[in-house]
Amino acid sequence: METVEINLEDQFQARIDADISIEPKDWMPDAYRKTLIRQISQHAHSELVGMLPEGNWITRAPSLKRKSILLSKVQDEAGHGLYLYSAAETLGASRDQMLADLHSGKAKYSSIFNYPTLSWADMGCVGWLVDGAAILNQVPLCRTSYGPYARAMVRVCKEESFHQRQGFEIMQTLCEGAPEQKAMAQEALNRWWWPTLMMFGPKDADSPNTAQSMNWRIKRFTNDELRQKFVDMMVPQAEFLGLTVPDPAVKWNEARQAYDFGEVNWEEFWNVVKGNGMCNQDRLGARVKAHEEGAWVREAALAHAKKRAERAETQAA
Amino acid sequence: MQVAPSETPALNNYSPEVRQQLFAYVLQLADTSLILGHRLSEWCGHGPILEQDLAMANIALDLLGETRSLFQYAAELEGQGRTEDDLAFLRLATEYRNPLLVEQPNGDFAATIVRQFLFDTFHYHCLVELHKSPDAQLAAIAEKAVKEAAYHLKWSSEWMIRLGDGTAESRQRLDKALATLWRYSGELTTPTATEQALQAAGIIPDYAALRPAMDAHVAHVFGEATVPVPQGVFMMTGGKEGRHSEHLGYILAELQYMQRTYPGLKW
């Protein structure tokens, strides 16, 4: 019996190593399944919770064009949530259970959405920085070993890169605008810079899942590698905008051909992860409230569908 | 008057009076879509299930798209150099011309559905006729919007039926929403003086002629929903003439906040 198990594991790893995608009906180690359910559902939850900080500005967007773009973006996010929940369901997870885990606080979502959106420029920063970080995380996931996840990410990334350009365009318009718009952009960057660096997760040394996830090719790069890429990409963009990154340690390192940068405030990171960020309670509270207050709607839809099915059956009989 | 080359030829044919009436009417349609879209967008992230969050954002986005086309046309009709954003963000509540129905609060999902259904029924049937307007621009906007309105009407009709013929609770909530909102449905087809003039000129549909098709649709959906159509309810009016409920001021305070705080900037 044991030898069979080992063979399955070996075969599985051989497929992974050969970059053959794993599909829902294939054998996979329990831990691989669990890791993926955790990661994909967390990703789906992030799309869902991520609608809130941006949704916060839809009714206040400064022009009809910007309002349309923002609405369309939030709609895309709901769609991404749906793709991802579907991808997680192929692993045997149920959406109801995943949502229950989100609502109970058992499942996490991206720490970034626990920061408040305080000015219009935040819509620029969320698009430019937050979606920029998400893309760096997600582009490698288009080649992740689990097929349904990889295919969902291909679709997500196309829309996400569009959002990111839109976010940059908001920043650019602000930076080319009146002094108070430029100040608004800088103030927002000051608040969002460090939280976006935290989106890549803890340092490699403190990331227990990384080695296994890399082995299974769920992850293609480590947290620190992606964070470095992000800084290298964003510092020149901030300079282009005429903005200052709020980190005095940022400096081009000729030898490394990369930017050196300061230390993330890990205490703040862990506090936010543990539920003590500015908006953790509000975000989760809003989701739970929507779910609870929507219960009667979902029940009505089910009851009506049942009545219809029964009537159709009676008619057929 | 010097006519700008970009101006549509049809505009030249209108008397200043008709042009003014048409401006007021197009503005009224734009205000209506804008305010209802605003209300729907308040649901963003708070809907009963992800699919419906998506649907409501989708409808809000359609309405906003229609709003922008209408405001752009209104600005052209006015010929004063105002933009879509000037018209949306720099007018007072008393200058807004949306019917009272669309400014009503979201309430629970049933209230949102009833408000949407009553509006969609009118919107769809009006657009079907508006599409035939001799005013080419209005007809073109209606042609695009009617496809979206057909989708909205399907969505809200199906939810009327699900809620009416769902559970005891959904039925009770639907009844309550109808008791609150039905009184705003009459204004949609009660023409203002401006609308009467444009109807007489054959530029916009005669709302009385829309009623049979609208009533038939309402009767059908209410029948499926097993809900009696409310009868003999006093109908509130005033929104289309700038006499609003207290709700609109708050909507505009939020909607216009950025433009009022930072006037004259590009975003």
mmCIF file of N, CA and C in Angstrom, chain A residues 75-164:
data_model
loop_
_atom_site.group_PDB
_atom_site.id
_atom_site.type_symbol
_atom_site.label_atom_id
_atom_site.label_comp_id
_atom_site.label_asym_id
_atom_site.label_seq_id
_atom_site.Cartn_x
_atom_site.Cartn_y
_atom_site.Cartn_z
ATOM 1 N N GLN A 75 -16.811 46.055 -11.114
ATOM 2 C CA GLN A 75 -17.565 44.959 -11.724
ATOM 3 C C GLN A 75 -16.617 43.841 -12.155
ATOM 4 N N ASP A 76 -15.493 44.215 -12.738
ATOM 5 C CA ASP A 76 -14.481 43.211 -13.112
ATOM 6 C C ASP A 76 -14.032 42.424 -11.885
ATOM 7 N N GLU A 77 -13.860 43.132 -10.775
ATOM 8 C CA GLU A 77 -13.392 42.456 -9.564
ATOM 9 C C GLU A 77 -14.392 41.410 -9.084
ATOM 10 N N ALA A 78 -15.659 41.750 -9.157
ATOM 11 C CA ALA A 78 -16.683 40.759 -8.799
ATOM 12 C C ALA A 78 -16.544 39.545 -9.724
ATOM 13 N N GLY A 79 -16.296 39.811 -10.995
ATOM 14 C CA GLY A 79 -16.112 38.722 -11.959
ATOM 15 C C GLY A 79 -14.894 37.873 -11.624
ATOM 16 N N HIS A 80 -13.805 38.536 -11.230
ATOM 17 C CA HIS A 80 -12.597 37.780 -10.846
ATOM 18 C C HIS A 80 -12.905 36.885 -9.646
ATOM 19 N N GLY A 81 -13.676 37.429 -8.719
ATOM 20 C CA GLY A 81 -14.077 36.634 -7.557
ATOM 21 C C GLY A 81 -14.805 35.367 -8.011
ATOM 22 N N LEU A 82 -15.696 35.542 -8.973
ATOM 23 C CA LEU A 82 -16.449 34.379 -9.467
ATOM 24 C C LEU A 82 -15.543 33.349 -10.136
ATOM 25 N N TYR A 83 -14.601 33.811 -10.984
ATOM 26 C CA TYR A 83 -13.681 32.842 -11.622
ATOM 27 C C TYR A 83 -12.955 32.045 -10.541
ATOM 28 N N LEU A 84 -12.470 32.798 -9.543
ATOM 29 C CA LEU A 84 -11.602 32.175 -8.550
ATOM 30 C C LEU A 84 -12.368 31.217 -7.652
ATOM 31 N N TYR A 85 -13.583 31.603 -7.265
ATOM 32 C CA TYR A 85 -14.392 30.651 -6.481
ATOM 33 C C TYR A 85 -14.637 29.383 -7.298
ATOM 34 N N SER A 86 -14.888 29.558 -8.592
ATOM 35 C CA SER A 86 -15.097 28.380 -9.446
ATOM 36 C C SER A 86 -13.843 27.521 -9.500
ATOM 37 N N ALA A 87 -12.689 28.172 -9.630
ATOM 38 C CA ALA A 87 -11.426 27.419 -9.676
ATOM 39 C C ALA A 87 -11.243 26.638 -8.370
ATOM 40 N N ALA A 88 -11.554 27.289 -7.239
ATOM 41 C CA ALA A 88 -11.398 26.606 -5.946
ATOM 42 C C ALA A 88 -12.392 25.449 -5.823
ATOM 43 N N GLU A 89 -13.577 25.623 -6.421
ATOM 44 C CA GLU A 89 -14.585 24.551 -6.351
ATOM 45 C C GLU A 89 -14.134 23.289 -7.093
ATOM 46 N N THR A 90 -13.276 23.462 -8.112
ATOM 47 C CA THR A 90 -12.796 22.266 -8.826
ATOM 48 C C THR A 90 -11.937 21.396 -7.916
ATOM 49 N N LEU A 91 -11.522 21.969 -6.771
ATOM 50 C CA LEU A 91 -10.704 21.195 -5.822
ATOM 51 C C LEU A 91 -11.573 20.568 -4.740
ATOM 52 N N GLY A 92 -12.886 20.729 -4.876
ATOM 53 C CA GLY A 92 -13.794 20.099 -3.919
ATOM 54 C C GLY A 92 -14.237 21.021 -2.794
ATOM 55 N N ALA A 93 -13.809 22.296 -2.844
ATOM 56 C CA ALA A 93 -14.260 23.241 -1.818
ATOM 57 C C ALA A 93 -15.630 23.767 -2.239
ATOM 58 N N SER A 94 -16.500 24.068 -1.274
ATOM 59 C CA SER A 94 -17.784 24.665 -1.641
ATOM 60 C C SER A 94 -17.729 26.162 -1.367
ATOM 61 N N ARG A 95 -18.432 26.917 -2.223
ATOM 62 C CA ARG A 95 -18.398 28.370 -2.065
ATOM 63 C C ARG A 95 -18.997 28.762 -0.717
ATOM 64 N N ASP A 96 -20.048 28.069 -0.306
ATOM 65 C CA ASP A 96 -20.664 28.377 0.992
ATOM 66 C C ASP A 96 -19.656 28.239 2.130
ATOM 67 N N GLN A 97 -18.877 27.131 2.075
ATOM 68 C CA GLN A 97 -17.894 26.900 3.132
ATOM 69 C C GLN A 97 -16.786 27.952 3.084
ATOM 70 N N MET A 98 -16.353 28.272 1.868
ATOM 71 C CA MET A 98 -15.291 29.274 1.725
ATOM 72 C C MET A 98 -15.766 30.614 2.290
ATOM 73 N N LEU A 99 -17.022 30.963 1.983
ATOM 74 C CA LEU A 99 -17.551 32.237 2.487
ATOM 75 C C LEU A 99 -17.704 32.196 4.004
ATOM 76 N N ALA A 100 -18.148 31.046 4.505
ATOM 77 C CA ALA A 100 -18.277 30.921 5.964
ATOM 78 C C ALA A 100 -16.920 31.120 6.630
ATOM 79 N N ASP A 101 -15.870 30.590 6.014
ATOM 80 C CA ASP A 101 -14.520 30.749 6.569
ATOM 81 C C ASP A 101 -14.060 32.212 6.511
ATOM 82 N N LEU A 102 -14.441 32.878 5.449
ATOM 83 C CA LEU A 102 -14.112 34.313 5.362
ATOM 84 C C LEU A 102 -14.830 35.070 6.484
ATOM 85 N N HIS A 103 -16.122 34.794 6.609
ATOM 86 C CA HIS A 103 -16.932 35.544 7.575
ATOM 87 C C HIS A 103 -16.536 35.264 9.027
ATOM 88 N N SER A 104 -16.046 34.070 9.287
ATOM 89 C CA SER A 104 -15.651 33.742 10.662
ATOM 90 C C SER A 104 -14.238 34.247 10.965
ATOM 91 N N GLY A 105 -13.553 34.711 9.943
ATOM 92 C CA GLY A 105 -12.193 35.191 10.152
ATOM 93 C C GLY A 105 -11.153 34.092 9.995
ATOM 94 N N LYS A 106 -11.607 32.875 9.715
ATOM 95 C CA LYS A 106 -10.674 31.752 9.564
ATOM 96 C C LYS A 106 -9.848 31.916 8.281
ATOM 97 N N ALA A 107 -10.519 32.311 7.205
ATOM 98 C CA ALA A 107 -9.809 32.532 5.942
ATOM 99 C C ALA A 107 -9.409 33.993 5.845
ATOM 100 N N LYS A 108 -8.258 34.233 5.260
ATOM 101 C CA LYS A 108 -7.757 35.598 5.137
ATOM 102 C C LYS A 108 -8.080 36.174 3.759
ATOM 103 N N TYR A 109 -7.845 37.444 3.634
ATOM 104 C CA TYR A 109 -7.848 38.124 2.334
ATOM 105 C C TYR A 109 -6.659 39.070 2.376
ATOM 106 N N SER A 110 -6.336 39.647 1.228
ATOM 107 C CA SER A 110 -5.128 40.479 1.153
ATOM 108 C C SER A 110 -5.163 41.592 2.189
ATOM 109 N N SER A 111 -4.026 41.752 2.892
ATOM 110 C CA SER A 111 -3.932 42.740 3.967
ATOM 111 C C SER A 111 -4.184 44.158 3.460
ATOM 112 N N ILE A 112 -3.936 44.375 2.184
ATOM 113 C CA ILE A 112 -4.016 45.742 1.641
ATOM 114 C C ILE A 112 -5.407 46.350 1.784
ATOM 115 N N PHE A 113 -6.435 45.489 1.746
ATOM 116 C CA PHE A 113 -7.789 46.041 1.736
ATOM 117 C C PHE A 113 -8.257 46.472 3.125
ATOM 118 N N ASN A 114 -7.358 46.357 4.091
ATOM 119 C CA ASN A 114 -7.679 46.855 5.426
ATOM 120 C C ASN A 114 -7.210 48.292 5.634
ATOM 121 N N TYR A 115 -6.740 48.896 4.550
ATOM 122 C CA TYR A 115 -6.371 50.314 4.620
ATOM 123 C C TYR A 115 -7.506 51.143 4.036
ATOM 124 N N PRO A 116 -7.746 52.314 4.638
ATOM 125 C CA PRO A 116 -8.886 53.128 4.179
ATOM 126 C C PRO A 116 -8.568 53.925 2.914
ATOM 127 N N THR A 117 -9.594 54.209 2.128
ATOM 128 C CA THR A 117 -9.429 55.099 0.971
ATOM 129 C C THR A 117 -9.935 56.481 1.375
ATOM 130 N N LEU A 118 -8.998 57.402 1.562
ATOM 131 C CA LEU A 118 -9.332 58.693 2.170
ATOM 132 C C LEU A 118 -9.440 59.841 1.177
ATOM 133 N N SER A 119 -8.896 59.665 -0.016
ATOM 134 C CA SER A 119 -9.014 60.748 -1.005
ATOM 135 C C SER A 119 -9.172 60.120 -2.384
ATOM 136 N N TRP A 120 -9.526 60.954 -3.341
ATOM 137 C CA TRP A 120 -9.686 60.439 -4.711
ATOM 138 C C TRP A 120 -8.371 59.849 -5.218
ATOM 139 N N ALA A 121 -7.243 60.441 -4.796
ATOM 140 C CA ALA A 121 -5.947 59.946 -5.267
ATOM 141 C C ALA A 121 -5.732 58.490 -4.851
ATOM 142 N N ASP A 122 -6.427 58.058 -3.821
ATOM 143 C CA ASP A 122 -6.309 56.656 -3.416
ATOM 144 C C ASP A 122 -6.769 55.722 -4.530
ATOM 145 N N MET A 123 -7.728 56.181 -5.347
ATOM 146 C CA MET A 123 -8.162 55.346 -6.473
ATOM 147 C C MET A 123 -7.007 55.199 -7.468
ATOM 148 N N GLY A 124 -6.212 56.245 -7.588
ATOM 149 C CA GLY A 124 -5.033 56.158 -8.440
ATOM 150 C C GLY A 124 -4.018 55.197 -7.851
ATOM 151 N N CYS A 125 -3.755 55.341 -6.554
ATOM 152 C CA CYS A 125 -2.756 54.475 -5.911
ATOM 153 C C CYS A 125 -3.197 53.018 -5.883
ATOM 154 N N VAL A 126 -4.476 52.792 -5.660
ATOM 155 C CA VAL A 126 -4.944 51.401 -5.638
ATOM 156 C C VAL A 126 -4.736 50.786 -7.023
ATOM 157 N N GLY A 127 -5.047 51.525 -8.067
ATOM 158 C CA GLY A 127 -4.853 50.992 -9.411
ATOM 159 C C GLY A 127 -3.376 50.830 -9.742
ATOM 160 N N TRP A 128 -2.634 51.880 -9.532
ATOM 161 C CA TRP A 128 -1.227 51.902 -9.943
ATOM 162 C C TRP A 128 -0.388 50.952 -9.083
ATOM 163 N N LEU A 129 -0.448 51.136 -7.768
ATOM 164 C CA LEU A 129 0.420 50.338 -6.886
ATOM 165 C C LEU A 129 -0.179 48.973 -6.529
ATOM 166 N N VAL A 130 -1.408 48.988 -6.033
ATOM 167 C CA VAL A 130 -1.995 47.738 -5.537
ATOM 168 C C VAL A 130 -2.221 46.761 -6.691
ATOM 169 N N ASP A 131 -2.797 47.251 -7.777
ATOM 170 C CA ASP A 131 -2.981 46.359 -8.922
ATOM 171 C C ASP A 131 -1.638 46.019 -9.549
ATOM 172 N N GLY A 132 -0.689 46.957 -9.472
ATOM 173 C CA GLY A 132 0.659 46.670 -9.967
ATOM 174 C C GLY A 132 1.281 45.513 -9.195
ATOM 175 N N ALA A 133 1.144 45.554 -7.887
ATOM 176 C CA ALA A 133 1.666 44.461 -7.053
ATOM 177 C C ALA A 133 0.910 43.165 -7.344
ATOM 178 N N ALA A 134 -0.408 43.293 -7.505
ATOM 179 C CA ALA A 134 -1.210 42.095 -7.783
ATOM 180 C C ALA A 134 -0.758 41.459 -9.094
ATOM 181 N N ILE A 135 -0.468 42.293 -10.093
ATOM 182 C CA ILE A 135 -0.052 41.747 -11.389
ATOM 183 C C ILE A 135 1.274 41.001 -11.256
ATOM 184 N N LEU A 136 2.207 41.584 -10.508
ATOM 185 C CA LEU A 136 3.491 40.892 -10.328
ATOM 186 C C LEU A 136 3.284 39.529 -9.673
ATOM 187 N N ASN A 137 2.349 39.482 -8.744
ATOM 188 C CA ASN A 137 2.018 38.210 -8.105
ATOM 189 C C ASN A 137 1.323 37.256 -9.067
ATOM 190 N N GLN A 138 0.478 37.835 -9.923
ATOM 191 C CA GLN A 138 -0.447 37.006 -10.697
ATOM 192 C C GLN A 138 0.102 36.548 -12.040
ATOM 193 N N VAL A 139 0.974 37.351 -12.644
ATOM 194 C CA VAL A 139 1.493 36.930 -13.948
ATOM 195 C C VAL A 139 2.190 35.569 -13.842
ATOM 196 N N PRO A 140 3.063 35.369 -12.831
ATOM 197 C CA PRO A 140 3.654 34.020 -12.709
ATOM 198 C C PRO A 140 2.599 32.940 -12.443
ATOM 199 N N LEU A 141 1.475 33.352 -11.825
ATOM 200 C CA LEU A 141 0.432 32.360 -11.542
ATOM 201 C C LEU A 141 -0.279 31.881 -12.813
ATOM 202 N N CYS A 142 -0.109 32.637 -13.910
ATOM 203 C CA CYS A 142 -0.668 32.171 -15.182
ATOM 204 C C CYS A 142 0.016 30.863 -15.604
ATOM 205 N N ARG A 143 1.172 30.573 -15.000
ATOM 206 C CA ARG A 143 1.882 29.308 -15.290
ATOM 207 C C ARG A 143 1.921 28.408 -14.057
ATOM 208 N N THR A 144 1.033 28.681 -13.110
ATOM 209 C CA THR A 144 1.036 27.867 -11.894
ATOM 210 C C THR A 144 0.636 26.433 -12.247
ATOM 211 N N SER A 145 1.020 25.486 -11.431
ATOM 212 C CA SER A 145 0.877 24.079 -11.843
ATOM 213 C C SER A 145 -0.574 23.604 -11.919
ATOM 214 N N TYR A 146 -1.473 24.247 -11.182
ATOM 215 C CA TYR A 146 -2.861 23.764 -11.215
ATOM 216 C C TYR A 146 -3.629 24.461 -12.348
ATOM 217 N N GLY A 147 -4.037 23.675 -13.322
ATOM 218 C CA GLY A 147 -4.629 24.194 -14.562
ATOM 219 C C GLY A 147 -5.761 25.202 -14.376
ATOM 220 N N PRO A 148 -6.813 24.856 -13.608
ATOM 221 C CA PRO A 148 -7.942 25.797 -13.468
ATOM 222 C C PRO A 148 -7.526 27.144 -12.869
ATOM 223 N N TYR A 149 -6.575 27.105 -11.940
ATOM 224 C CA TYR A 149 -6.094 28.352 -11.331
ATOM 225 C C TYR A 149 -5.328 29.162 -12.378
ATOM 226 N N ALA A 150 -4.439 28.474 -13.101
ATOM 227 C CA ALA A 150 -3.630 29.151 -14.123
ATOM 228 C C ALA A 150 -4.540 29.801 -15.173
ATOM 229 N N ARG A 151 -5.583 29.077 -15.595
ATOM 230 C CA ARG A 151 -6.465 29.623 -16.633
ATOM 231 C C ARG A 151 -7.282 30.800 -16.107
ATOM 232 N N ALA A 152 -7.696 30.711 -14.834
ATOM 233 C CA ALA A 152 -8.409 31.851 -14.245
ATOM 234 C C ALA A 152 -7.501 33.070 -14.230
ATOM 235 N N MET A 153 -6.222 32.839 -13.900
ATOM 236 C CA MET A 153 -5.299 33.968 -13.797
ATOM 237 C C MET A 153 -5.027 34.627 -15.139
ATOM 238 N N VAL A 154 -5.069 33.852 -16.210
ATOM 239 C CA VAL A 154 -4.857 34.436 -17.538
ATOM 240 C C VAL A 154 -5.939 35.485 -17.803
ATOM 241 N N ARG A 155 -7.161 35.097 -17.488
ATOM 242 C CA ARG A 155 -8.279 36.032 -17.705
ATOM 243 C C ARG A 155 -8.175 37.222 -16.759
ATOM 244 N N VAL A 156 -7.860 36.948 -15.492
ATOM 245 C CA VAL A 156 -7.777 38.021 -14.502
ATOM 246 C C VAL A 156 -6.692 39.025 -14.898
ATOM 247 N N CYS A 157 -5.532 38.499 -15.325
ATOM 248 C CA CYS A 157 -4.389 39.388 -15.609
ATOM 249 C C CYS A 157 -4.675 40.351 -16.747
ATOM 250 N N LYS A 158 -5.419 39.887 -17.744
ATOM 251 C CA LYS A 158 -5.744 40.777 -18.869
ATOM 252 C C LYS A 158 -6.492 42.001 -18.360
ATOM 253 N N GLU A 159 -7.498 41.761 -17.534
ATOM 254 C CA GLU A 159 -8.298 42.886 -17.042
ATOM 255 C C GLU A 159 -7.508 43.713 -16.035
ATOM 256 N N GLU A 160 -6.730 43.013 -15.229
ATOM 257 C CA GLU A 160 -5.978 43.678 -14.168
ATOM 258 C C GLU A 160 -4.949 44.661 -14.734
ATOM 259 N N SER A 161 -4.325 44.307 -15.837
ATOM 260 C CA SER A 161 -3.302 45.212 -16.366
ATOM 261 C C SER A 161 -3.973 46.462 -16.930
ATOM 262 N N PHE A 162 -5.179 46.302 -17.403
ATOM 263 C CA PHE A 162 -5.954 47.455 -17.852
ATOM 264 C C PHE A 162 -6.243 48.379 -16.663
ATOM 265 N N HIS A 163 -6.658 47.789 -15.554
ATOM 266 C CA HIS A 163 -6.937 48.591 -14.351
ATOM 267 C C HIS A 163 -5.687 49.337 -13.892
ATOM 268 N N GLN A 164 -4.578 48.644 -13.995
ATOM 269 C CA GLN A 164 -3.349 49.241 -13.508
ATOM 270 C C GLN A 164 -2.985 50.475 -14.328
#
